[in-house]
Short mmCIF file of C-alpha atoms in Angstrom, two decimals:
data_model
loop_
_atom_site.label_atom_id
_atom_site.label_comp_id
_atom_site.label_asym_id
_atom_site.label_seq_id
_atom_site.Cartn_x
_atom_site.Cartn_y
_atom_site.Cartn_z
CA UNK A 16 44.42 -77.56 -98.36
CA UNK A 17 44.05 -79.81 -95.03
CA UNK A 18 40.47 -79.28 -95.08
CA UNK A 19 40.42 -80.58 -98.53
CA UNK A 20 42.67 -83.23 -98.02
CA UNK A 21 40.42 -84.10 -94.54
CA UNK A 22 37.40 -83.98 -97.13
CA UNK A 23 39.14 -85.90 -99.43
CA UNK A 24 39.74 -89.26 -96.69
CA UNK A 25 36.72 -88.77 -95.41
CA UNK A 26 35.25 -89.12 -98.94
CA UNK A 27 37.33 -92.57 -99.55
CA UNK A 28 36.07 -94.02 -96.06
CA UNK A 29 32.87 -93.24 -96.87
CA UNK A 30 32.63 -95.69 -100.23
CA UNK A 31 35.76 -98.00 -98.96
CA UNK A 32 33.79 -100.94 -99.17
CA UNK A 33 32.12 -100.59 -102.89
CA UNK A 34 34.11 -103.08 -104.93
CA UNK A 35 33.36 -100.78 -108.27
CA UNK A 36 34.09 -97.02 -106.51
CA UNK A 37 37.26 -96.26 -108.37
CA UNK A 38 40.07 -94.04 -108.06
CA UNK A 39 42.73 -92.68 -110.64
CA UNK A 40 45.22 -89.48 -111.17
CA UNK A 41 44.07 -88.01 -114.56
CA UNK A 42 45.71 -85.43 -116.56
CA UNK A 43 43.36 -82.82 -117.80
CA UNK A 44 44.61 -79.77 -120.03
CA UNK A 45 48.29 -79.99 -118.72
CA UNK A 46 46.66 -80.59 -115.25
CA UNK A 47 47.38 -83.40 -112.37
CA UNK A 48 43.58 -84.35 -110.83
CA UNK A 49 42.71 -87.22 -108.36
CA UNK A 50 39.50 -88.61 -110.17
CA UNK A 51 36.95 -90.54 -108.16
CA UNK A 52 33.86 -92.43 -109.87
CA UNK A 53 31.90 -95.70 -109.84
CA UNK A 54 33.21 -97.69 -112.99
CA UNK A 55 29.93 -99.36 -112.78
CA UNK A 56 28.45 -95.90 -114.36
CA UNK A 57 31.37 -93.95 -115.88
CA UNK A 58 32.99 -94.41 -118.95
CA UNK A 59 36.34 -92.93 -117.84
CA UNK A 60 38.25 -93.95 -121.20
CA UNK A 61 35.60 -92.08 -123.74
CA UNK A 62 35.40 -89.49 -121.03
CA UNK A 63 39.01 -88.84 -121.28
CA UNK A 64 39.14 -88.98 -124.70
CA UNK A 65 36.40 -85.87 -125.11
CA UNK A 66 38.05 -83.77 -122.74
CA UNK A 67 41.71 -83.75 -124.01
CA UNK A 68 41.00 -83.12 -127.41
CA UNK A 69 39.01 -80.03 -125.75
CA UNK A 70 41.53 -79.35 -123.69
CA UNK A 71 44.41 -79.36 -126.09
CA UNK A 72 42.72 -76.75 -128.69
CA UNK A 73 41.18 -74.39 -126.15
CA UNK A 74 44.08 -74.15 -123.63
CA UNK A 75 42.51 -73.69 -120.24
CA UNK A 76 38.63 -72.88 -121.36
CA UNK A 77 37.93 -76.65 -120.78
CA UNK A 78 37.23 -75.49 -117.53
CA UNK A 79 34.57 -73.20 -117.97
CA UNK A 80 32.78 -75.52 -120.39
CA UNK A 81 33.44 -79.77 -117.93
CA UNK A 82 33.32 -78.40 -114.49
CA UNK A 83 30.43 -77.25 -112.60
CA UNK A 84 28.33 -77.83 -109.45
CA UNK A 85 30.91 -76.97 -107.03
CA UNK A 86 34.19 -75.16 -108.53
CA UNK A 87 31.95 -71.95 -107.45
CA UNK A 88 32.21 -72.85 -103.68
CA UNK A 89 34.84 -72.08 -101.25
CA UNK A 90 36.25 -75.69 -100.08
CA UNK A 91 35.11 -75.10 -96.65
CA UNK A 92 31.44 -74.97 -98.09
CA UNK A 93 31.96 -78.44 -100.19
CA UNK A 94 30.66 -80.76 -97.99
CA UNK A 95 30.95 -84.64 -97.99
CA UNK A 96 27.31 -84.93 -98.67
CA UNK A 97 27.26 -83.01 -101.41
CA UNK A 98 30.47 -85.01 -103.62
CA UNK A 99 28.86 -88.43 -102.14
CA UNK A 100 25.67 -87.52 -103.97
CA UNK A 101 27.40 -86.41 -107.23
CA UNK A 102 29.17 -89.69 -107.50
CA UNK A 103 25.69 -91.67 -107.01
CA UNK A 104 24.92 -89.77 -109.32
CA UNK A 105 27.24 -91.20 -111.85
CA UNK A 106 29.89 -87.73 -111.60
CA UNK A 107 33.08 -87.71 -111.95
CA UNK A 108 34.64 -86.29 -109.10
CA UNK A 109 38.00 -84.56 -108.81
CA UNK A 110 40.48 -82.98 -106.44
CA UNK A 111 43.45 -80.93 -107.84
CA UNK A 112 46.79 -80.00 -106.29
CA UNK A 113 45.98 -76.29 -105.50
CA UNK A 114 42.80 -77.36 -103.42
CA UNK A 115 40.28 -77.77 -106.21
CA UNK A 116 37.01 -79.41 -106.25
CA UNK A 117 35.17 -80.12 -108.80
CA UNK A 118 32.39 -82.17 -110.77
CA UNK A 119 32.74 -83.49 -114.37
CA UNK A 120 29.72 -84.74 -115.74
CA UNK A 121 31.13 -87.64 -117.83
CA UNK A 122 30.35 -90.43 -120.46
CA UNK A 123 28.12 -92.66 -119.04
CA UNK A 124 28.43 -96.55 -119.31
CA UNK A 125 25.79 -98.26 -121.64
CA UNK A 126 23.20 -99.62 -119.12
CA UNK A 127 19.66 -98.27 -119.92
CA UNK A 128 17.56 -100.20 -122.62
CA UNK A 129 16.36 -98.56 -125.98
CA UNK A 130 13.18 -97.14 -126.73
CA UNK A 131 11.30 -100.18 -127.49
CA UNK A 132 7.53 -101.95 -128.48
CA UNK A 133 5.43 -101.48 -125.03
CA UNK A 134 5.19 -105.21 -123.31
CA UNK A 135 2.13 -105.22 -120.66
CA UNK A 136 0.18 -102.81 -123.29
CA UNK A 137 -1.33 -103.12 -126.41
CA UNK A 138 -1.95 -99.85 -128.19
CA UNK A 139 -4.51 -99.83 -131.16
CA UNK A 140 -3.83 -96.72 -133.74
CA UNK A 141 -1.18 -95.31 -131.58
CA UNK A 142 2.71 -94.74 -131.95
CA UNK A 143 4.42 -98.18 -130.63
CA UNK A 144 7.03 -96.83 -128.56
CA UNK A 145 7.27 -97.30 -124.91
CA UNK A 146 9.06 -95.47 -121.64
CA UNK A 147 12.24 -97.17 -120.42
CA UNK A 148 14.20 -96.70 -117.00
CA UNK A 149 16.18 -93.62 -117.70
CA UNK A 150 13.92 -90.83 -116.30
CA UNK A 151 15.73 -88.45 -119.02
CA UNK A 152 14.75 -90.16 -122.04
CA UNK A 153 11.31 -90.70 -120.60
CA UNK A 154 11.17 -86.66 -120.63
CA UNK A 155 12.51 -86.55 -124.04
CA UNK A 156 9.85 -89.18 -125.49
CA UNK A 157 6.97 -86.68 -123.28
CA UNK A 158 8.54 -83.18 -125.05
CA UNK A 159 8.67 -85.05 -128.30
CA UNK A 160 4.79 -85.90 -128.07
CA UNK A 161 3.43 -82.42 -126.49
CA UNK A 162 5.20 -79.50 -128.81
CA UNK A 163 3.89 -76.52 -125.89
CA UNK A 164 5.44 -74.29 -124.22
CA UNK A 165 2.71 -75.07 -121.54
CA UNK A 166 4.03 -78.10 -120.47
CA UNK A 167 5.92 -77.99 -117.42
CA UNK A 168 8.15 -80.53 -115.93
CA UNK A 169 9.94 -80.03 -112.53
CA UNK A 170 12.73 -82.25 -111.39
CA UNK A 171 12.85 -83.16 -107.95
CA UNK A 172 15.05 -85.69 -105.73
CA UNK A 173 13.68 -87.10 -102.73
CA UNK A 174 15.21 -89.61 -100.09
CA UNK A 175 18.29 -89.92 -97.36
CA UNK A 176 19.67 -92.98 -97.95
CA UNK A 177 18.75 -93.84 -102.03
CA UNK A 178 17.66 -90.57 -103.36
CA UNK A 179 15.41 -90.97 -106.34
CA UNK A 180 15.02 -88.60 -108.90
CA UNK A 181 11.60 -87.85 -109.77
CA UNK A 182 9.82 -85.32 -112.66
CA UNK A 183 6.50 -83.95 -111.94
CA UNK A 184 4.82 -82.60 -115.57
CA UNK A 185 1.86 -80.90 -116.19
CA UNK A 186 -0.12 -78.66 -118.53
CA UNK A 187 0.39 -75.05 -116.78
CA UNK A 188 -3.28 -73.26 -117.34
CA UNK A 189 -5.16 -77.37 -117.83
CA UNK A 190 -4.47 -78.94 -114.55
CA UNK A 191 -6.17 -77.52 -111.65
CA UNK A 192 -3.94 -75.52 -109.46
CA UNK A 193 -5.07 -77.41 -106.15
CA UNK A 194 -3.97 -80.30 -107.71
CA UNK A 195 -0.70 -79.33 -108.48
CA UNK A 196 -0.04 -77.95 -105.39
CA UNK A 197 -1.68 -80.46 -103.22
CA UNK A 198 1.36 -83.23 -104.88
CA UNK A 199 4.05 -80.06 -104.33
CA UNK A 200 3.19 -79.74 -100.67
CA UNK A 201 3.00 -83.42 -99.79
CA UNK A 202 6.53 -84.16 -102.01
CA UNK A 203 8.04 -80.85 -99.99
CA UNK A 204 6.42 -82.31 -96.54
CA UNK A 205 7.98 -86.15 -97.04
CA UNK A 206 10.72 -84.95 -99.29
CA UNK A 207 13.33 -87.42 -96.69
CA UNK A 208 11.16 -90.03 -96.97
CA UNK A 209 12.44 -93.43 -98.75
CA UNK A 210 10.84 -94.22 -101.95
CA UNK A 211 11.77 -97.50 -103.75
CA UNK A 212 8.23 -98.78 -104.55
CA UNK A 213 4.64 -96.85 -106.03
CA UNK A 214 3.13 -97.77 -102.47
CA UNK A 215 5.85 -94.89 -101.15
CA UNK A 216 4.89 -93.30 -103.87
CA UNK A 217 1.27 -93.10 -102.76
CA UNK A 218 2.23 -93.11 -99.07
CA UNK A 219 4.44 -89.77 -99.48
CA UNK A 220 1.49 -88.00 -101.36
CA UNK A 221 -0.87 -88.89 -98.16
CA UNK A 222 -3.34 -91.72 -100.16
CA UNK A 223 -5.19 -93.48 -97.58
CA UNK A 224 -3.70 -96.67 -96.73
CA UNK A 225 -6.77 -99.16 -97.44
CA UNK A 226 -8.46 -98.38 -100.62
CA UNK A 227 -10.68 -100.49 -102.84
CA UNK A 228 -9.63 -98.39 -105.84
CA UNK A 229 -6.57 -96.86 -107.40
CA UNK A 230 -5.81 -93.65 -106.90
CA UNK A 231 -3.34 -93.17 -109.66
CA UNK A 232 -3.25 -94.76 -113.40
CA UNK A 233 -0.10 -96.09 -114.70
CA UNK A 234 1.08 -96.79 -118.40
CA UNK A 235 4.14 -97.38 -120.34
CA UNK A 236 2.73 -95.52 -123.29
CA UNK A 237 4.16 -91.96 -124.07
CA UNK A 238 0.46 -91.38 -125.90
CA UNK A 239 -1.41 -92.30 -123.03
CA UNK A 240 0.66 -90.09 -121.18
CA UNK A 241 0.23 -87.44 -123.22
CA UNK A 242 -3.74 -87.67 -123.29
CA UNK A 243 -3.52 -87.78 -119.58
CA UNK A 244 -1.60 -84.80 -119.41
CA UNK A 245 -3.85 -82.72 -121.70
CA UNK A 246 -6.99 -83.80 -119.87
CA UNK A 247 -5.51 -82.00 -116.39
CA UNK A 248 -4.00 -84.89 -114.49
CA UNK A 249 -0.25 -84.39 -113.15
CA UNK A 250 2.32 -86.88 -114.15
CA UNK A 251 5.05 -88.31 -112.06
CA UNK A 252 8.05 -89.96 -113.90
CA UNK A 253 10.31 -92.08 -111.75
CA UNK A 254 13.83 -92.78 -112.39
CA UNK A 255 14.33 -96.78 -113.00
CA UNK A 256 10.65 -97.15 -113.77
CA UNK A 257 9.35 -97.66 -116.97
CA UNK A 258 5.86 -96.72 -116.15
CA UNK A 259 4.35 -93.36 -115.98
CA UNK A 260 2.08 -92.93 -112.90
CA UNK A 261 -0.88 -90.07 -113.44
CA UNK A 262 -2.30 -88.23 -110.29
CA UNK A 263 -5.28 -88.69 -109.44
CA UNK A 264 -7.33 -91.30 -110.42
CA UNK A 265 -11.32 -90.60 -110.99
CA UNK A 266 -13.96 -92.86 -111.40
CA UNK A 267 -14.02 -92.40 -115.83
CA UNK A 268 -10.81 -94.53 -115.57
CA UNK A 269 -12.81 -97.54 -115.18
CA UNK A 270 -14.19 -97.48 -118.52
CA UNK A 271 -12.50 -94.93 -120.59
CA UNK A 272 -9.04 -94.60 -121.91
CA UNK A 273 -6.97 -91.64 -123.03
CA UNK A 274 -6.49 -93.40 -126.54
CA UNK A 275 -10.45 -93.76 -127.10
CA UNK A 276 -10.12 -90.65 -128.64
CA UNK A 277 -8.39 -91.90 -131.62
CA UNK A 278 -11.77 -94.09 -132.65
CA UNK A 279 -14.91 -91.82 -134.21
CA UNK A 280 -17.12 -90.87 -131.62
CA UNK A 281 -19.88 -93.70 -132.17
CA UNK A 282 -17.00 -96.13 -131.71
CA UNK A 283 -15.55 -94.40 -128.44
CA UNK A 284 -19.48 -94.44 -127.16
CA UNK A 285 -19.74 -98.05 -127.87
CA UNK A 286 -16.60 -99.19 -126.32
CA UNK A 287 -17.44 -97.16 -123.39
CA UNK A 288 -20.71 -98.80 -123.18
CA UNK A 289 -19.14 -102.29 -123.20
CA UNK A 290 -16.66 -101.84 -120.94
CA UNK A 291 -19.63 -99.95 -118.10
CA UNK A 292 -21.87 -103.03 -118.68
CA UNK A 293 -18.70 -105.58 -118.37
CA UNK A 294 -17.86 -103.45 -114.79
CA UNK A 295 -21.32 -104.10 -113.60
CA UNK A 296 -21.64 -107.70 -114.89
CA UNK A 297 -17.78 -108.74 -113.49
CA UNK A 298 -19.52 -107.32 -109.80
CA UNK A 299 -22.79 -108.41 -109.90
CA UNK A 300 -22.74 -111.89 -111.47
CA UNK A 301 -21.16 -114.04 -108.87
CA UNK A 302 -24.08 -112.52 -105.82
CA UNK A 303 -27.11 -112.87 -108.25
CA UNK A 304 -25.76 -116.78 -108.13
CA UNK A 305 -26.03 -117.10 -104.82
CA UNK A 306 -29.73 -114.94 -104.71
CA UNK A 307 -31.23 -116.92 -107.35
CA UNK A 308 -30.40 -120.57 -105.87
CA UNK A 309 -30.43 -119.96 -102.23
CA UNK A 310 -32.14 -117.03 -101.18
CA UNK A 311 -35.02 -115.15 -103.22
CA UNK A 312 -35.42 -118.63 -106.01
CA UNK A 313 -39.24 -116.99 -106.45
CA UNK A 314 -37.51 -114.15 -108.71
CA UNK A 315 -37.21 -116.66 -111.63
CA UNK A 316 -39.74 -118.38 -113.44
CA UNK A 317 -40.91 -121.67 -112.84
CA UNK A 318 -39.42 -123.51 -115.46
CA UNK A 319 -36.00 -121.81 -115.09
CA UNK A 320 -35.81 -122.26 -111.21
CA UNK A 321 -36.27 -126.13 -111.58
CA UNK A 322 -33.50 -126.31 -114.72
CA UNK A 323 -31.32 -124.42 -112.08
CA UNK A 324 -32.47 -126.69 -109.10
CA UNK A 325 -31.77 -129.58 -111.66
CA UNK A 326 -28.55 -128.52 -112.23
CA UNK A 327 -26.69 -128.23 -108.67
CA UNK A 328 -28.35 -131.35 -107.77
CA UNK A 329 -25.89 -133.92 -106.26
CA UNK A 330 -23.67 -130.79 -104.55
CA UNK A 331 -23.15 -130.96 -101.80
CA UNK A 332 -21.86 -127.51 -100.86
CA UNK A 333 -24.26 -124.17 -100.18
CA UNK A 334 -23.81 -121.77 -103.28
CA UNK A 335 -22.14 -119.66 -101.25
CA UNK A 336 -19.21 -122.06 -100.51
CA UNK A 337 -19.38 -123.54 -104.06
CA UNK A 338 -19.04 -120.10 -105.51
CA UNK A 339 -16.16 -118.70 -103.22
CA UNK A 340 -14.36 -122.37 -104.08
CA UNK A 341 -14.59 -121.96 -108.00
CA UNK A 342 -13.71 -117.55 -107.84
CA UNK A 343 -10.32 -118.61 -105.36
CA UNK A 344 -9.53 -121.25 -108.15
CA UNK A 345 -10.26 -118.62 -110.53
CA UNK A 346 -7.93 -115.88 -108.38
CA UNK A 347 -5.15 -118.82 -108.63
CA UNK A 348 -5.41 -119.21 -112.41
CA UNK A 349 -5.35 -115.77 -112.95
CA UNK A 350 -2.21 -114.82 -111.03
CA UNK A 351 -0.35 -117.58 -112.23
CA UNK A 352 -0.48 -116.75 -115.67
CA UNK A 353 0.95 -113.26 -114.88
CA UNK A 354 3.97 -114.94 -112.88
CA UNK A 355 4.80 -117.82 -115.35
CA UNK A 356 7.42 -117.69 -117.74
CA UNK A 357 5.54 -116.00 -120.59
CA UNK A 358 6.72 -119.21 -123.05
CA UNK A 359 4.84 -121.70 -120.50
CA UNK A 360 2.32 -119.59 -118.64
CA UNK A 361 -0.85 -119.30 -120.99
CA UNK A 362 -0.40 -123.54 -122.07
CA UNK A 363 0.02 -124.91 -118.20
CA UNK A 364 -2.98 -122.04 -116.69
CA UNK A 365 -5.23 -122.87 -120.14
CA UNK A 366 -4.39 -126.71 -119.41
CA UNK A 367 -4.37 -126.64 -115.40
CA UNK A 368 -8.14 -124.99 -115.67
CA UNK A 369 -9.69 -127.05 -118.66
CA UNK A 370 -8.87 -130.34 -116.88
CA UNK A 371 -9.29 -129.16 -113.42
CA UNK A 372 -12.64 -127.28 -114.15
CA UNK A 373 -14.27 -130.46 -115.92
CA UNK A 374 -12.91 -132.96 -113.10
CA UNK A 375 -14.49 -130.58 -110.63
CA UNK A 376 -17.87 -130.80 -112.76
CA UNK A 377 -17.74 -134.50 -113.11
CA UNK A 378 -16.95 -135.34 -109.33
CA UNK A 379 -20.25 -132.77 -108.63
CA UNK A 380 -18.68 -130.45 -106.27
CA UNK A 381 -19.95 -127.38 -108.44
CA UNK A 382 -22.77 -126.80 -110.87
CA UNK A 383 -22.04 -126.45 -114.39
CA UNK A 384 -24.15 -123.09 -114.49
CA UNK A 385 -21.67 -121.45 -112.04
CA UNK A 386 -18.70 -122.32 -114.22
CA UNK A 387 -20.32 -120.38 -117.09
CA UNK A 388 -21.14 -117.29 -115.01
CA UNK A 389 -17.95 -116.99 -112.73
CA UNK A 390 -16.15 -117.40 -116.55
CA UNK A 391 -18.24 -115.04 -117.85
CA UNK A 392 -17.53 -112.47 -114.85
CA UNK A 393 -13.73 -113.22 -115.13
CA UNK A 394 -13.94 -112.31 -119.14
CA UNK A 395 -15.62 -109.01 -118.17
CA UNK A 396 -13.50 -107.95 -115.18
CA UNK A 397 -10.63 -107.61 -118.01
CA UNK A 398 -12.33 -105.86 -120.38
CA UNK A 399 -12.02 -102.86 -117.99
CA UNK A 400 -8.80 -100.37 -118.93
CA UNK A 401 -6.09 -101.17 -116.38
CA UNK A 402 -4.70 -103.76 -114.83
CA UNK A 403 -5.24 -101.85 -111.20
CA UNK A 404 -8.67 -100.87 -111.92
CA UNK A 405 -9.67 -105.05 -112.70
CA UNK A 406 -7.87 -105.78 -109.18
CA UNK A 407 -10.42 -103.25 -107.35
CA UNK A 408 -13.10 -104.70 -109.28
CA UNK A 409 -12.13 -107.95 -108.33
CA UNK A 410 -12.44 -107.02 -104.44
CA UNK A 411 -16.07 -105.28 -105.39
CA UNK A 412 -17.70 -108.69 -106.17
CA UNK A 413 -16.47 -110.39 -102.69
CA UNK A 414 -18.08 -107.43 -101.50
CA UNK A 415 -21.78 -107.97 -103.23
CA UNK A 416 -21.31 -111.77 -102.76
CA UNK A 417 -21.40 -111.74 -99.42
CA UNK A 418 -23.60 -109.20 -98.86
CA UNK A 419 -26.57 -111.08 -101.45
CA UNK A 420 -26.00 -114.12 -99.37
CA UNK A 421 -27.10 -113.11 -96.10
CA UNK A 422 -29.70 -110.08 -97.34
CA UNK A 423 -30.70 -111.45 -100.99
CA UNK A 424 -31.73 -109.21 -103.56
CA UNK A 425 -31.31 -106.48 -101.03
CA UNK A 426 -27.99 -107.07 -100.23
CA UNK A 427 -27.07 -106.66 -103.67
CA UNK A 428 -28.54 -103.08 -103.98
CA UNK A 429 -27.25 -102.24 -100.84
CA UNK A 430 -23.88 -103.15 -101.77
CA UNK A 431 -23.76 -101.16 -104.77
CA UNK A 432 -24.86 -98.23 -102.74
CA UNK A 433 -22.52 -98.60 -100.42
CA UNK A 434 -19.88 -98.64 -103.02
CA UNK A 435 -21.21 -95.74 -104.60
CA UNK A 436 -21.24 -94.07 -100.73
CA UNK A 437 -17.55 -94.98 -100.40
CA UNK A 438 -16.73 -93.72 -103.60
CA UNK A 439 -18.02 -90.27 -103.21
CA UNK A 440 -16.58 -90.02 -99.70
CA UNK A 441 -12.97 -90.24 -101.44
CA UNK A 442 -10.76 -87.52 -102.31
CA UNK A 443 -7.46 -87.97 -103.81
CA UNK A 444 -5.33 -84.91 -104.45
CA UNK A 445 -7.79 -82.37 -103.34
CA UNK A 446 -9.73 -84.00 -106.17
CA UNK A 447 -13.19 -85.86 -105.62
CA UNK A 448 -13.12 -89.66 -106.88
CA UNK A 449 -16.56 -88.80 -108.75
CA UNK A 450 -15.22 -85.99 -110.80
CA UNK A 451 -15.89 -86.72 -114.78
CA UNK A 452 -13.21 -84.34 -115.45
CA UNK A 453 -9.91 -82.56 -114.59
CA UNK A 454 -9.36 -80.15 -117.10
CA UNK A 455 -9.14 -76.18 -115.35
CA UNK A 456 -11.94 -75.12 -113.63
CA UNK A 457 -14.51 -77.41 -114.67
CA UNK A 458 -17.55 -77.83 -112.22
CA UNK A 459 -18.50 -81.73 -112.63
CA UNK A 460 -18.94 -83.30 -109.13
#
């Protein structure tokens, strides 16, 4: 009993200054409990309410059936840690008279969203739910999509001070075994590690640092989750994240998508074929600018080197500074449509660059041919798949445009080799970037 009751101040000095940690004597089954919870997360009332009309028709098998976690454990064993954790949890912990403790798993308060229509997303012949924050339903929308008894999904906590629960889930017999284990060892290695943002995420699983590419894809869909499951990646589901994040990335995720399968194949080739010639185009446009007016002009023809010449005359900037002006205005449009207000965003960005991009014509500080290619390279950086994927393509052409200014045509080619290089040099969950597939055993790099 006086270690109890010692457990039992300790506990209320622990969470003293949490204005919604709650305490209140219950009666449960014809027994006097000390119940302590966070009203923020427990519905005490509706709790109550289940477990006395259990307890009143079963006598004392209420027990057996509300308490758990640690009525098994001597007192001595029940240590602060472990009843401070339940109660994060959302638990309802109690004390009794005789030296009990124990864990009620109660009815929780009504604080996670619905399943409802994805937001950043836009799926085309596909179910039009999306995940949410509760990691739980997010595991129920998976389980309702993949009906196998080969899917496996462990449950994990990691952190000291916030601990996060996590779900790791995977296609036992699809997913290569080095890549499961490769995510097991590094989650086991950093497993006290904070993680409250997908850069701990990556920085627990031992991604390098500075990357030009992703190395995981991330989608609120439960179908595109589901394709990325059955074509071997492992998925990680975080609790309070309505995003699932797929381990690792390879270089197909810049032009294909897990939902291209529902199209016929001729359609899936097509689209595939767009979106490998808009990659290209989105990296390659803004240096063949800068090679074709200022450094190798003898590649064009006559007549289309002079209408070019004709064009920038009265600039009074290099190519290279008028290009790197217009992309950083471009950069600035961009991310201020995705951090407006959604109702004013798209008018004041499609306003702010109309205006601004014909005053900047007019007063001749850029060429009206670079405004039509640096468009044109914006429109085919997002027809890429991801969000994260049009970012890294984004850094690629700063990349080429530098390098075609000071080596020409060269530089160009040996940028893209170099990129190429760097890409086959990574390796991202015992997986090689340039592997075209994931599934098992298959042989592709």
């Amino acid at each position: 009993m006086d270690d109890v009751q010692k457990l039992e101040k300790q506990f209320l000095e622990h969470f003293q200054k949490s204005s919604d940690f709650s305490y209140k004597e219950i009666e449960i089954g014809g027994e006097l409990f000390k119940a302590y919870f966070f009203h923020s997360l427990v519905n005490l009332s509706a709790t109550m309410s289940i477990m006395n009309q259990f307890g009143h028709s079963q006598d004392n098998k209420w027990k057996g059936k509300f308490l758990h976690g640690l009525e098994g454990e001597a007192s001595a064993k029940v240590s602060l840690e472990k009843i401070c954790n339940a109660v994060l949890q959302g638990m309802l912990v109690l004390f009794g008279k005789e030296g009990e403790v124990a864990v009620i798993e109660p009815k929780a308060q009504d604080i996670s969203r619905p399943v409802m229509t994805p937001n950043s997303e836009n799926p085309l012949q596909s179910a039009f739910d999306a995940f949410t924050e509760d990691i739980e339903m997010n595991i129920g929308l998976l389980r309702k999509k993949i009906l196998s008894d080969q899917l496996v999904i462990e449950s994990r906590q990691i952190g000291t001070q916030s601990i996060k629960k996590m779900a790791i889930a995977y296609m036992e017999g699809v997913a290569r075994p080095e890549v499961i284990e490769s995510i097991r060892k590094k989650l086991d290695e950093n497993s006290g590690q904070e993680l409250a943002t997908i850069r701990d995420l990556t920085r627990i699983l031992g991604h390098p640092k500075f990357t030009l590419t992703p190395t995981y894809t991330s989608s609120e869909l439960p179908g595109e989750t589901m394709q990325n499951i059955q074509n071997g990646k492992v998925v990680i589901l975080l609790d309070q994240f309505s995003f699932a994040f797929a381990f690792p990335a390879i270089v197909t995720d810049l032009w294909s998508t897990s939902l291209d399968t529902q199209y016929p194949l001729p359609f899936q080739i097509f689209l595939r074929m767009i979106r490998g010639m808009a990659m290209l185009l989105a990296i390659m446009l803004p240096g063949l600018y800068v090679v074709l007016n200022s450094v190798n002009p003898e590649l064009l023809r006559i007549q289309l080197a002079i209408a070019v010449a004709e064009n920038r005359q009265g600039v009074p900037y290099p190519s290279l500074i008028e290009a790197l002006l217009v992309m950083l205005l471009l950069e600035m449009i961009i991310e201020a449509t995705i951090r407006l207000p959604k109702n004013i965003g798209p008018t004041i960005t499609m306003i702010g660059g109309i205006l601004l991009g014909q005053a900047i014509i007019q007063a001749k500080l850029v060429s009206n041919l670079l405004i039509i290619i640096l468009v044109a390279s914006a429109i085919a950086n997002f027809a890429l798949t991801s969000y994260m994927n049009s970012v890294g393509v984004r850094l690629y052409k700063y990349v080429v445009l530098f390098a075609s200014s000071v080596f020409g045509i060269w530089g160009i080619e040996v940028a893209l080799i170099w990129l190429t290089l760097y890409f086959s040099s990574l390796t991202i969950c015992s997986a090689p970037y340039l592997s075209f597939s994931l599934k098992g055993k298959t042989s592709d790099e």
